Short mmCIF file of N, CA, C and O and ligand atoms in Angstrom, two decimals:
data_model
loop_
_atom_site.label_atom_id
_atom_site.label_comp_id
_atom_site.label_asym_id
_atom_site.label_seq_id
_atom_site.Cartn_x
_atom_site.Cartn_y
_atom_site.Cartn_z
N UNK A 239 0.84 -1.17 0.00
CA UNK A 239 0.00 0.00 0.00
C UNK A 239 0.88 1.23 0.00
O UNK A 239 2.06 1.16 0.29
N UNK A 240 0.29 2.35 -0.36
CA UNK A 240 1.02 3.61 -0.32
C UNK A 240 0.38 4.53 0.71
O UNK A 240 -0.82 4.44 0.99
N UNK A 241 1.20 5.40 1.29
CA UNK A 241 0.74 6.37 2.28
C UNK A 241 0.91 7.76 1.67
O UNK A 241 1.96 8.08 1.12
N UNK A 242 -0.14 8.56 1.77
CA UNK A 242 -0.10 9.93 1.28
C UNK A 242 -0.54 10.85 2.42
O UNK A 242 -1.54 10.58 3.09
N UNK A 243 0.23 11.91 2.66
CA UNK A 243 -0.17 12.92 3.64
C UNK A 243 -0.46 14.21 2.88
O UNK A 243 0.39 14.71 2.14
N UNK A 244 -1.65 14.73 3.07
CA UNK A 244 -2.05 15.99 2.45
C UNK A 244 -1.47 17.13 3.29
O UNK A 244 -1.99 17.44 4.36
N UNK A 245 -0.40 17.74 2.80
CA UNK A 245 0.28 18.80 3.57
C UNK A 245 -0.63 19.99 3.85
O UNK A 245 -0.47 20.68 4.86
N UNK A 246 -1.60 20.22 3.00
CA UNK A 246 -2.52 21.34 3.20
C UNK A 246 -3.45 21.09 4.39
O UNK A 246 -3.92 22.04 5.01
N UNK A 247 -3.68 19.84 4.73
CA UNK A 247 -4.55 19.51 5.86
C UNK A 247 -3.77 19.27 7.14
O UNK A 247 -4.31 19.37 8.24
N UNK A 248 -2.51 18.91 7.03
CA UNK A 248 -1.71 18.57 8.20
C UNK A 248 -1.44 19.81 9.04
O UNK A 248 -1.03 20.85 8.53
N UNK A 249 -1.70 19.70 10.35
CA UNK A 249 -1.44 20.81 11.27
C UNK A 249 -0.24 20.51 12.17
O UNK A 249 0.02 21.24 13.13
N UNK A 250 0.47 19.44 11.87
CA UNK A 250 1.68 19.12 12.62
C UNK A 250 1.43 18.69 14.05
O UNK A 250 2.26 18.93 14.92
N UNK A 251 0.30 18.04 14.29
CA UNK A 251 -0.04 17.63 15.65
C UNK A 251 0.91 16.58 16.20
O UNK A 251 1.09 16.47 17.41
N UNK A 252 1.48 15.77 15.32
CA UNK A 252 2.41 14.75 15.77
C UNK A 252 1.75 13.47 16.23
O UNK A 252 2.42 12.55 16.67
N UNK A 253 0.44 13.38 16.13
CA UNK A 253 -0.28 12.19 16.58
C UNK A 253 0.27 10.94 15.93
O UNK A 253 0.55 9.94 16.59
N UNK A 254 0.44 10.97 14.62
CA UNK A 254 0.91 9.77 13.91
C UNK A 254 2.33 9.43 14.27
O UNK A 254 2.75 8.28 14.15
N UNK A 255 3.13 10.42 14.74
CA UNK A 255 4.50 10.13 15.16
C UNK A 255 4.50 9.27 16.41
O UNK A 255 5.35 8.40 16.57
N UNK A 256 3.55 9.50 17.31
CA UNK A 256 3.45 8.71 18.52
C UNK A 256 2.96 7.29 18.21
O UNK A 256 3.36 6.34 18.87
N UNK A 257 2.10 7.18 17.22
CA UNK A 257 1.48 5.90 16.90
C UNK A 257 2.36 5.05 15.99
O UNK A 257 2.48 3.85 16.19
N UNK A 258 2.97 5.67 14.99
CA UNK A 258 3.77 4.93 14.01
C UNK A 258 5.05 5.69 13.70
O UNK A 258 5.24 6.19 12.59
N UNK A 259 5.95 5.82 14.68
CA UNK A 259 7.15 6.64 14.49
C UNK A 259 8.09 6.13 13.41
O UNK A 259 8.91 6.89 12.90
N UNK A 260 7.97 4.87 13.05
CA UNK A 260 8.83 4.32 12.01
C UNK A 260 8.27 4.56 10.60
O UNK A 260 8.89 4.19 9.61
N UNK A 261 7.11 5.18 10.53
CA UNK A 261 6.46 5.40 9.23
C UNK A 261 6.41 6.85 8.79
O UNK A 261 6.23 7.13 7.61
N UNK A 262 6.54 7.79 9.76
CA UNK A 262 6.38 9.20 9.43
C UNK A 262 7.51 10.03 10.02
O UNK A 262 8.12 9.67 11.01
N UNK A 263 7.74 11.19 9.39
CA UNK A 263 8.70 12.16 9.90
C UNK A 263 8.17 13.55 9.60
O UNK A 263 7.23 13.72 8.82
N UNK A 264 8.77 14.56 10.24
CA UNK A 264 8.40 15.94 9.95
C UNK A 264 9.27 16.48 8.82
O UNK A 264 10.45 16.17 8.74
N UNK A 265 8.66 17.32 7.96
CA UNK A 265 9.47 18.02 6.97
C UNK A 265 9.97 19.34 7.58
O UNK A 265 9.79 19.58 8.78
N UNK A 266 10.58 20.18 6.78
CA UNK A 266 11.16 21.43 7.29
C UNK A 266 10.11 22.42 7.78
O UNK A 266 10.45 23.39 8.47
N UNK A 267 8.85 22.21 7.41
CA UNK A 267 7.77 23.10 7.85
C UNK A 267 6.90 22.45 8.92
O UNK A 267 5.75 22.85 9.13
N UNK A 268 7.44 21.41 9.59
CA UNK A 268 6.74 20.68 10.64
C UNK A 268 5.44 20.05 10.17
O UNK A 268 4.46 19.97 10.92
N UNK A 269 5.44 19.62 8.93
CA UNK A 269 4.30 18.87 8.40
C UNK A 269 4.74 17.42 8.27
O UNK A 269 5.90 17.12 8.00
N UNK A 270 3.79 16.56 8.45
CA UNK A 270 4.08 15.13 8.38
C UNK A 270 4.33 14.69 6.94
O UNK A 270 3.71 15.19 6.01
N UNK A 271 5.21 13.73 6.81
CA UNK A 271 5.38 13.07 5.52
C UNK A 271 5.79 11.62 5.79
O UNK A 271 6.45 11.33 6.81
N UNK A 272 5.40 10.73 4.91
CA UNK A 272 5.78 9.33 5.11
C UNK A 272 7.27 9.15 4.86
O UNK A 272 7.84 9.79 3.97
N UNK A 273 7.89 8.30 5.65
CA UNK A 273 9.31 8.00 5.44
C UNK A 273 9.48 7.25 4.13
O UNK A 273 10.41 7.51 3.37
N UNK A 274 8.55 6.34 3.85
CA UNK A 274 8.53 5.62 2.58
C UNK A 274 7.09 5.59 2.10
O UNK A 274 6.18 5.34 2.89
N UNK A 275 6.86 5.88 0.83
CA UNK A 275 5.49 5.90 0.32
C UNK A 275 4.88 4.52 0.27
O UNK A 275 3.71 4.34 0.55
N UNK A 276 5.66 3.55 -0.10
CA UNK A 276 5.13 2.19 -0.22
C UNK A 276 5.58 1.36 0.97
O UNK A 276 6.78 1.25 1.23
N UNK A 277 4.61 0.83 1.72
CA UNK A 277 4.92 0.06 2.92
C UNK A 277 3.97 -1.13 3.02
O UNK A 277 2.94 -1.17 2.36
N UNK A 278 4.31 -2.04 3.89
CA UNK A 278 3.39 -3.12 4.23
C UNK A 278 2.35 -2.55 5.20
O UNK A 278 2.68 -1.76 6.07
N UNK A 279 1.12 -2.95 5.03
CA UNK A 279 0.07 -2.47 5.93
C UNK A 279 0.29 -3.05 7.32
O UNK A 279 0.64 -4.23 7.47
N UNK A 280 0.14 -2.21 8.34
CA UNK A 280 0.21 -2.69 9.70
C UNK A 280 -0.76 -1.89 10.57
O UNK A 280 -1.34 -0.90 10.13
N UNK A 281 -0.92 -2.32 11.79
CA UNK A 281 -1.88 -1.68 12.68
C UNK A 281 -1.52 -0.24 12.96
O UNK A 281 -2.39 0.62 13.04
N UNK A 282 -0.21 0.06 13.08
CA UNK A 282 0.20 1.43 13.38
C UNK A 282 -0.21 2.40 12.29
O UNK A 282 -0.72 3.49 12.58
N UNK A 283 -0.04 2.01 11.06
CA UNK A 283 -0.41 2.90 9.95
C UNK A 283 -1.92 3.10 9.93
O UNK A 283 -2.42 4.21 9.80
N UNK A 284 -2.65 2.04 10.08
CA UNK A 284 -4.12 2.13 10.06
C UNK A 284 -4.62 2.99 11.22
O UNK A 284 -5.52 3.81 11.05
N UNK A 285 -4.01 2.83 12.38
CA UNK A 285 -4.40 3.64 13.54
C UNK A 285 -4.05 5.10 13.31
O UNK A 285 -4.82 6.00 13.67
N UNK A 286 -2.91 5.37 12.71
CA UNK A 286 -2.52 6.75 12.40
C UNK A 286 -3.54 7.40 11.48
O UNK A 286 -3.91 8.57 11.67
N UNK A 287 -4.02 6.66 10.50
CA UNK A 287 -5.06 7.19 9.61
C UNK A 287 -6.31 7.53 10.42
O UNK A 287 -6.88 8.61 10.29
N UNK A 288 -6.71 6.62 11.27
CA UNK A 288 -7.93 6.82 12.05
C UNK A 288 -7.79 7.94 13.08
O UNK A 288 -8.78 8.61 13.40
N UNK A 289 -6.60 8.14 13.63
CA UNK A 289 -6.41 9.09 14.72
C UNK A 289 -6.00 10.49 14.26
O UNK A 289 -6.04 11.44 15.05
N UNK A 290 -5.63 10.66 13.02
CA UNK A 290 -5.22 11.99 12.54
C UNK A 290 -6.39 12.96 12.73
O UNK A 290 -7.48 12.74 12.20
N UNK A 291 -6.18 14.06 13.45
CA UNK A 291 -7.29 14.97 13.75
C UNK A 291 -7.83 15.71 12.54
O UNK A 291 -8.95 16.24 12.60
N UNK A 292 -7.07 15.78 11.47
CA UNK A 292 -7.54 16.51 10.29
C UNK A 292 -7.77 15.59 9.09
O UNK A 292 -7.99 16.08 7.98
N UNK A 293 -7.68 14.30 9.32
CA UNK A 293 -7.87 13.31 8.24
C UNK A 293 -6.95 13.60 7.06
O UNK A 293 -7.35 13.52 5.89
N UNK A 294 -5.70 13.92 7.39
CA UNK A 294 -4.73 14.27 6.35
C UNK A 294 -4.04 13.05 5.75
O UNK A 294 -3.42 13.16 4.70
N UNK A 295 -4.15 11.90 6.41
CA UNK A 295 -3.42 10.72 5.96
C UNK A 295 -4.36 9.81 5.18
O UNK A 295 -5.46 9.51 5.62
N UNK A 296 -3.89 9.39 4.03
CA UNK A 296 -4.65 8.47 3.19
C UNK A 296 -3.78 7.27 2.87
O UNK A 296 -2.58 7.43 2.62
N UNK A 297 -4.37 6.11 2.92
CA UNK A 297 -3.64 4.93 2.44
C UNK A 297 -4.35 4.43 1.20
O UNK A 297 -5.57 4.52 1.07
N UNK A 298 -3.56 3.92 0.29
CA UNK A 298 -4.10 3.36 -0.94
C UNK A 298 -3.55 1.97 -1.12
O UNK A 298 -2.34 1.78 -1.14
N UNK A 299 -4.44 1.07 -1.23
CA UNK A 299 -4.01 -0.30 -1.49
C UNK A 299 -3.73 -0.42 -2.98
O UNK A 299 -4.42 0.18 -3.80
N UNK A 300 -2.74 -1.17 -3.30
CA UNK A 300 -2.38 -1.38 -4.70
C UNK A 300 -2.77 -2.78 -5.12
O UNK A 300 -3.11 -3.63 -4.27
N UNK A 301 -2.71 -3.02 -6.38
CA UNK A 301 -3.04 -4.37 -6.85
C UNK A 301 -2.04 -5.39 -6.32
O UNK A 301 -2.36 -6.56 -6.19
N UNK A 302 -0.86 -4.91 -5.95
CA UNK A 302 0.12 -5.83 -5.37
C UNK A 302 -0.32 -6.29 -3.98
O UNK A 302 0.03 -7.38 -3.53
N UNK A 303 -1.11 -5.45 -3.27
CA UNK A 303 -1.60 -5.83 -1.94
C UNK A 303 -2.68 -6.91 -2.04
O UNK A 303 -2.72 -7.84 -1.25
N UNK A 304 -3.61 -6.71 -2.95
CA UNK A 304 -4.72 -7.64 -3.10
C UNK A 304 -5.18 -7.60 -4.55
O UNK A 304 -5.99 -6.77 -4.91
N UNK A 305 -4.64 -8.47 -5.36
CA UNK A 305 -5.00 -8.45 -6.78
C UNK A 305 -6.52 -8.46 -6.97
O UNK A 305 -7.22 -9.24 -6.35
N UNK A 306 -6.99 -7.54 -7.80
CA UNK A 306 -8.41 -7.46 -8.08
C UNK A 306 -9.18 -6.59 -7.12
O UNK A 306 -10.35 -6.30 -7.34
N UNK A 307 -8.54 -6.12 -6.03
CA UNK A 307 -9.25 -5.29 -5.06
C UNK A 307 -9.35 -3.86 -5.55
O UNK A 307 -8.50 -3.38 -6.30
N UNK A 308 -10.39 -3.16 -5.11
CA UNK A 308 -10.55 -1.75 -5.45
C UNK A 308 -9.61 -0.93 -4.60
O UNK A 308 -9.27 -1.31 -3.47
N UNK A 309 -9.20 0.21 -5.14
CA UNK A 309 -8.38 1.13 -4.35
C UNK A 309 -9.18 1.65 -3.18
O UNK A 309 -10.36 1.91 -3.30
N UNK A 310 -8.54 1.79 -2.04
CA UNK A 310 -9.18 2.27 -0.82
C UNK A 310 -8.48 3.56 -0.43
O UNK A 310 -7.29 3.57 -0.17
N UNK A 311 -9.21 4.66 -0.42
CA UNK A 311 -8.58 5.93 -0.13
C UNK A 311 -8.78 6.39 1.29
O UNK A 311 -8.28 7.42 1.68
N UNK A 312 -9.53 5.71 2.13
CA UNK A 312 -9.65 6.01 3.55
C UNK A 312 -10.09 4.81 4.29
O UNK A 312 -10.77 4.01 3.86
S1 SF4 B 194 -1.62 13.27 12.79
FE1 SF4 B 194 -2.39 14.26 10.92
S2 SF4 B 194 -2.38 16.47 11.38
FE2 SF4 B 194 -1.12 15.46 12.95
S3 SF4 B 194 0.98 15.57 12.13
FE3 SF4 B 194 0.15 13.60 11.46
S4 SF4 B 194 -0.73 13.99 9.42
FE4 SF4 B 194 -0.42 15.98 10.41
#
């Protein structure tokens, strides 16, 4: 799956850093960005999506994750 953070929605709360510190980092403007866009799905990433106060994080499943599955944007 891929992780996308909408910088326009991110307020730099750091919530996802506490939940999945190995998946996200701050950029120079204190906005979240994924360390790697393509990752294996895990509970931390899914929880970060659910806990983000501005719903800035989106995960997209790829055909490599589940052949034939529809893309999931939230
Ligand atoms: S939890 Fe959401 S708003 Fe907070 S830093 Fe992460 S992406 Fe930005």
